[in-house]
Short mmCIF file of C-alpha atoms in Angstrom, two decimals:
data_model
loop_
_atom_site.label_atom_id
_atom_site.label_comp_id
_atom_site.label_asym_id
_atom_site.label_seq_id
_atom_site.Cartn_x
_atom_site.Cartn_y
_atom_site.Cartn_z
CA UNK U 7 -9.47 6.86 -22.59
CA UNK U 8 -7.98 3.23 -23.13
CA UNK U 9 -7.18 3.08 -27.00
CA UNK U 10 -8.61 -0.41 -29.25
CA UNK U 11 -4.87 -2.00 -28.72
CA UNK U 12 -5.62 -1.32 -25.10
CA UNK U 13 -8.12 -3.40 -25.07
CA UNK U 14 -6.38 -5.69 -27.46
CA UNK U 15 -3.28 -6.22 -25.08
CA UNK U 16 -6.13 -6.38 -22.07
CA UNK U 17 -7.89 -9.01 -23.71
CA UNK U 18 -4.43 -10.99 -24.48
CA UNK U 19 -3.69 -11.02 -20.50
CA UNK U 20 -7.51 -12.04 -20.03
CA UNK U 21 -7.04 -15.01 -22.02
CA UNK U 22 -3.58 -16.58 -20.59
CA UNK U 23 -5.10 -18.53 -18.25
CA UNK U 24 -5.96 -20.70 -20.52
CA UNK U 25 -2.19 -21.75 -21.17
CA UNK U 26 -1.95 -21.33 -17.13
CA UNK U 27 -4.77 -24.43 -17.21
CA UNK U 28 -3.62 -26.51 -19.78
CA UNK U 29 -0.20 -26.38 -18.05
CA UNK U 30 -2.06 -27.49 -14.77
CA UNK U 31 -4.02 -30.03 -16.23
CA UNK U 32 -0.80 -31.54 -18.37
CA UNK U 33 0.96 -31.17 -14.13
CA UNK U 34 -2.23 -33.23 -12.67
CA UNK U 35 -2.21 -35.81 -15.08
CA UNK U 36 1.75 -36.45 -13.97
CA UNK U 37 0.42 -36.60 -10.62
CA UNK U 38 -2.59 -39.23 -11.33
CA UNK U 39 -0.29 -41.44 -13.24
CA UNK U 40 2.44 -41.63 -10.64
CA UNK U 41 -0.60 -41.94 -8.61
CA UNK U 42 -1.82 -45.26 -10.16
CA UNK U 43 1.67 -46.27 -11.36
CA UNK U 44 1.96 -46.95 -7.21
CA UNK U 45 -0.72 -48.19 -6.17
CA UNK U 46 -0.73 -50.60 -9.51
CA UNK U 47 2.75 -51.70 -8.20
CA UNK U 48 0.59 -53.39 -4.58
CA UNK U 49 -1.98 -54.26 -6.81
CA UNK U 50 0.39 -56.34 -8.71
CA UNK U 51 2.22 -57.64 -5.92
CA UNK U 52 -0.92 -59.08 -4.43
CA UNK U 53 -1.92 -60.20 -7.80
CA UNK U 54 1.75 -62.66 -7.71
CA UNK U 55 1.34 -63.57 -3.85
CA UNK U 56 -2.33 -65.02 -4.58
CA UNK U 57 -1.34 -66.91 -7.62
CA UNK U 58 1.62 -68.54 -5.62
CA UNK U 59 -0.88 -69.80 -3.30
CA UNK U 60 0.19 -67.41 -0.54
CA UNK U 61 -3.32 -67.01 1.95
CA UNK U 62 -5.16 -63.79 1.42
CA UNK U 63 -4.19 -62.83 5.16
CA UNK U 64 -0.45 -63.55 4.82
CA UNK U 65 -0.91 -61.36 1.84
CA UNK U 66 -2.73 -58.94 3.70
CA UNK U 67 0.59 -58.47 6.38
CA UNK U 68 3.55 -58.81 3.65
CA UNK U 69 1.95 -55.63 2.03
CA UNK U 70 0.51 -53.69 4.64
CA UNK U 71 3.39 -51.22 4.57
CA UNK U 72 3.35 -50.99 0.93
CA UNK U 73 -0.36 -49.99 1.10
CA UNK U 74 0.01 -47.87 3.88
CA UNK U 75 3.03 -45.77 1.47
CA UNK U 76 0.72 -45.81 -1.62
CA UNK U 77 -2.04 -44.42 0.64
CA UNK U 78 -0.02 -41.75 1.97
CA UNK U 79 1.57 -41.01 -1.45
CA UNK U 80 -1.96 -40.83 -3.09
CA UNK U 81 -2.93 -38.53 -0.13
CA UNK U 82 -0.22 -36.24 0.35
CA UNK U 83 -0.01 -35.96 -3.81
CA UNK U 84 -3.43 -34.94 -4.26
CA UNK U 85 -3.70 -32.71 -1.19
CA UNK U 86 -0.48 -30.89 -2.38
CA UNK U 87 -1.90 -30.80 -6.21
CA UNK U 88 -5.61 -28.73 -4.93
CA UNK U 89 -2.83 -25.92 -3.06
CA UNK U 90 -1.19 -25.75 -5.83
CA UNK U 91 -4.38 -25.30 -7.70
CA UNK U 92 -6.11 -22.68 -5.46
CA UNK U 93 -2.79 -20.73 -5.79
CA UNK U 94 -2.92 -20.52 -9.19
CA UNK U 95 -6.50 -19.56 -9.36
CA UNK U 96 -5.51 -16.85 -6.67
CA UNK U 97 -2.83 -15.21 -8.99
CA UNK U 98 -5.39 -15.94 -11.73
CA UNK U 99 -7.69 -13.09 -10.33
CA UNK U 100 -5.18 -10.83 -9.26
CA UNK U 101 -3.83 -10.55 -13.08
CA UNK U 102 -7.55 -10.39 -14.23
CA UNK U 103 -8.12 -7.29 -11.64
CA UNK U 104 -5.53 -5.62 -12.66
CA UNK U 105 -7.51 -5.70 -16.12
CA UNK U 106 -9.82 -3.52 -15.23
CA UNK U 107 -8.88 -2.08 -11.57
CA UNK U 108 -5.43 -0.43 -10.49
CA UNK U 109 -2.56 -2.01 -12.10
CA UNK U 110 -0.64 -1.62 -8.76
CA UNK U 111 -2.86 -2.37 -6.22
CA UNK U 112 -1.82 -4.04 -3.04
CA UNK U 113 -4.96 -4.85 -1.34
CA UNK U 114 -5.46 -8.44 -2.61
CA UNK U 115 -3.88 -10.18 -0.16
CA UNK U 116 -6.96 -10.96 1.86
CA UNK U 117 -10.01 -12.74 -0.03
CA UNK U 118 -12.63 -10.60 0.91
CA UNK U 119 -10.46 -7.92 -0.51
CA UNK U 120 -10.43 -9.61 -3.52
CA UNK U 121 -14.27 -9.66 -3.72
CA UNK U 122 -15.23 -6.40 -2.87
CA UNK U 123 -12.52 -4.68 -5.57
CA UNK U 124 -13.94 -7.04 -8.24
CA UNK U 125 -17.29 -5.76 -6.96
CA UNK U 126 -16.53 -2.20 -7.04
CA UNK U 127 -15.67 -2.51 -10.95
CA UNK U 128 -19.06 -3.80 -11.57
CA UNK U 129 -18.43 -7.51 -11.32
CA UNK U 130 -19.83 -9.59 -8.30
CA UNK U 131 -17.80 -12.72 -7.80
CA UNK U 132 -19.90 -14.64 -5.64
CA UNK U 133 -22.89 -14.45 -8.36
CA UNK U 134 -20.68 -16.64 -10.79
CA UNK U 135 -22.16 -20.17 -11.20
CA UNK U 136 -18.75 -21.76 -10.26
CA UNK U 137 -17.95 -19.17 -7.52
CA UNK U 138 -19.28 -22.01 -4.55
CA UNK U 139 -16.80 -24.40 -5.85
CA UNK U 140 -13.90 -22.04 -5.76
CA UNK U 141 -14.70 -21.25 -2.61
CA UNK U 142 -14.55 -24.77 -1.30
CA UNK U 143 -10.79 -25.02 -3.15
CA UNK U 144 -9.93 -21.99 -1.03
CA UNK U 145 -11.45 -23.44 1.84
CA UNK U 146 -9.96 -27.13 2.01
CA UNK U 147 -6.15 -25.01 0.62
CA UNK U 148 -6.63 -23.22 3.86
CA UNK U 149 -7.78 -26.37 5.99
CA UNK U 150 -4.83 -28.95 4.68
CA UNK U 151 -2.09 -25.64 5.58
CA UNK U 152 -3.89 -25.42 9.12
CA UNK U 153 -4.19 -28.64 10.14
CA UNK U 154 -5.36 -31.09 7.99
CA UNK U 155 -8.88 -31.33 9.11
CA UNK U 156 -11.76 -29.71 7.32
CA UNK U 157 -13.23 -26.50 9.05
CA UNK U 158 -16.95 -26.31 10.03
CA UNK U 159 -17.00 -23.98 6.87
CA UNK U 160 -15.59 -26.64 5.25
CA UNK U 161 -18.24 -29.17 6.69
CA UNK U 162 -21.16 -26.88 6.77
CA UNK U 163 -20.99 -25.91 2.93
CA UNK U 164 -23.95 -27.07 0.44
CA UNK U 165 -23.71 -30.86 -0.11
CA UNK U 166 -20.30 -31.04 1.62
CA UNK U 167 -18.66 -34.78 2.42
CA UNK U 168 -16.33 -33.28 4.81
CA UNK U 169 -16.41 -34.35 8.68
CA UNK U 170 -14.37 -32.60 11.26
CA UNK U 171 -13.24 -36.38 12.76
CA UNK U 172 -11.48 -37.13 9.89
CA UNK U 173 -8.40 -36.06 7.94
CA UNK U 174 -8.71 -34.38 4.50
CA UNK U 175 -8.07 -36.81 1.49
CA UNK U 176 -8.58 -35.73 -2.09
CA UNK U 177 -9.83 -38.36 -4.38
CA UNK U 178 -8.68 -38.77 -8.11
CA UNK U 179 -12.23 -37.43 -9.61
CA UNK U 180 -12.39 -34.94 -7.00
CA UNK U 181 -9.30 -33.99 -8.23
CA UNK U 182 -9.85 -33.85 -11.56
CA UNK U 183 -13.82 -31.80 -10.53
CA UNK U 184 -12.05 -29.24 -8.93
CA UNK U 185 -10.11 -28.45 -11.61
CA UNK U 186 -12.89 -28.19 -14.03
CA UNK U 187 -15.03 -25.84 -11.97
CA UNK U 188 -11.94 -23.90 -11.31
CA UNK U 189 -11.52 -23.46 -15.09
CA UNK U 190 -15.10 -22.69 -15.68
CA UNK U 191 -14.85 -19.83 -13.20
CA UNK U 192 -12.56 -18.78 -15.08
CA UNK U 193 -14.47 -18.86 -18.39
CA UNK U 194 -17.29 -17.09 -17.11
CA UNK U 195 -14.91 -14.29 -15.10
CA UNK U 196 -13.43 -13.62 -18.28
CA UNK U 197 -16.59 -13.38 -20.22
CA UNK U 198 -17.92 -10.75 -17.73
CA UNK U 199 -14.35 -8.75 -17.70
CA UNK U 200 -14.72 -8.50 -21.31
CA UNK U 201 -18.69 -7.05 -21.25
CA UNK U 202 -17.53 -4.23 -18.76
CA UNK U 203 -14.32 -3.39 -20.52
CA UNK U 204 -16.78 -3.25 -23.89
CA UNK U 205 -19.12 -1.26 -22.48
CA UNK U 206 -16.65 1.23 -20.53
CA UNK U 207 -14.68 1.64 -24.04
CA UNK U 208 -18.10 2.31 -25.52
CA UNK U 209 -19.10 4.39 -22.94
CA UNK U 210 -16.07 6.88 -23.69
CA UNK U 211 -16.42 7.32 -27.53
CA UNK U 212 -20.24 8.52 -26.65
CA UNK U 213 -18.96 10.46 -24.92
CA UNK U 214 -16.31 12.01 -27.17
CA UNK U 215 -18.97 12.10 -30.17
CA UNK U 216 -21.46 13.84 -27.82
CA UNK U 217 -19.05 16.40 -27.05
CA UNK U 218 -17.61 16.56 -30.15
CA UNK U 219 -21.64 17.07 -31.55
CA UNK U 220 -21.77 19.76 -28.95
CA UNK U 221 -19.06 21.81 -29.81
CA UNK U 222 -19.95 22.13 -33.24
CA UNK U 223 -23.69 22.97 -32.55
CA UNK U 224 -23.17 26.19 -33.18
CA UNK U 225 -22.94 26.25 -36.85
CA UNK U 226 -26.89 25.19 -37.05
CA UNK U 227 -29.63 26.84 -37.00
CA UNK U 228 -32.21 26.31 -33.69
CA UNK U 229 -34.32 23.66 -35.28
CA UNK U 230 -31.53 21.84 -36.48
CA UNK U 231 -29.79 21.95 -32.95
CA UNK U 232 -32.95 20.98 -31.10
CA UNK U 233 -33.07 17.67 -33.58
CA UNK U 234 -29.77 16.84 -32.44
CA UNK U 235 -29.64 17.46 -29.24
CA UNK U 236 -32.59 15.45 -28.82
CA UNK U 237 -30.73 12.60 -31.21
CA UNK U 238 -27.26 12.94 -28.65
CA UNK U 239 -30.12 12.61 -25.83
CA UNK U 240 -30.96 9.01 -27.19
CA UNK U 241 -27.38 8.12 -27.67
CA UNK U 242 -26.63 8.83 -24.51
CA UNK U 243 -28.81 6.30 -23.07
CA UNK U 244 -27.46 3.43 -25.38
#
């Protein structure tokens, strides 16, 4: 039977994905300034060109290259920043798992693997409010490894933006969305973990008071036991 500083140390690894996210949100903001700090830099250039009098088309072909690298810098950033992301939330569940599931399992290596352990403990994943958005993380991770190009998966999911014509690019707010339902997946997973590690601790001291009520029966008289058994009868069922 797990002891309370079980469930004390359980609750500790539960909870340190919320210095995971902070870290990840502190790493994205990095990202969205060096972002901007780039694409100020042609901003600003075109700014000086048009108030030298230079004509918006000459402008146009003296920075096209320098748009064309702050494009592919904002792209490439971004794109690299949600696989980063859906790796983290991948070790994220592995370390919850192991929470309540075998501390040395080696079966989460595939995601439907993932699921149906979670699932066996009591806990459906796919029944989380956030769960769709995760899955589109995992989804466009897998895509921009591939090939670049969303999936029909990708394209066919609820209110998806995705077309198979055209590469994947990650926008700042999309960015910054992503990581917010990841993190509220999170929240809620966490919630749940805790309610069936509650329950399964309680569980086990009914237990042990039942039996311990049982062994000691003895020493009453009939009526007496009759009360009680009927009284461990109702505990039971709490």
């Amino acid at each position: 039977m797990k002891k309370r500083s079980d469930l004390m140390w359980d609750n500790h690894i539960l909870h340190m994905y919320n210095f995971d996210f902070d870290n990840i949100r502190m790493y994205f903001d990095k990202l969205i300034s060096a972002v901007d700090q780039e694409n100020f830099q042609v901003t600003s250039s075109a700014v000086h060109l048009k108030n030298n009098g230079v004509p918006d088309e000459e402008i146009a072909d003296i920075l096209d290259d320098d748009d064309y690298n702050a494009k592919v810098f904002e792209n490439n950033t971004y794109n690299i920043a949600i696989i980063f992301l859906y790796s983290e939330c991948e070790k994220t569940l592995k370390y919850q798992y192991r929470v309540i599931g075998d501390k040395k399992t080696k079966k989460m290596f595939k995601w439907d693997n993932i699921l149906l352990l979670f699932k066996e403990k009591g806990i459906d994943i796919k029944t989380n409010s956030h769960y769709a958005k995760l899955n589109e993380i995992r989804e466009i991770n897998n895509c921009i490894k591939h090939n670049g190009y969303p999936s029909d998966v990708l394209c066919n999911m609820d209110n998806s933006r995705w077309q198979r014509s055209e590469q994947i690019a990650i926008q700042k707010n999309e960015l910054i969305s992503y990581y917010d339902e990841a993190r509220a997946f999170f929240d809620e997973l966490v919630n749940e973990i805790d309610s069936v590690n509650k329950k399964a601790l309680l569980a086990e001291e009914i237990t042990e008071v039942i039996n311990l009520c049982n062994a000691n029966l003895s020493s009453v008289d009939s009526d007496k036991q009759e009360l009680i058994r009927k009284a461990i009868a109702k505990f039971a069922d709490l």
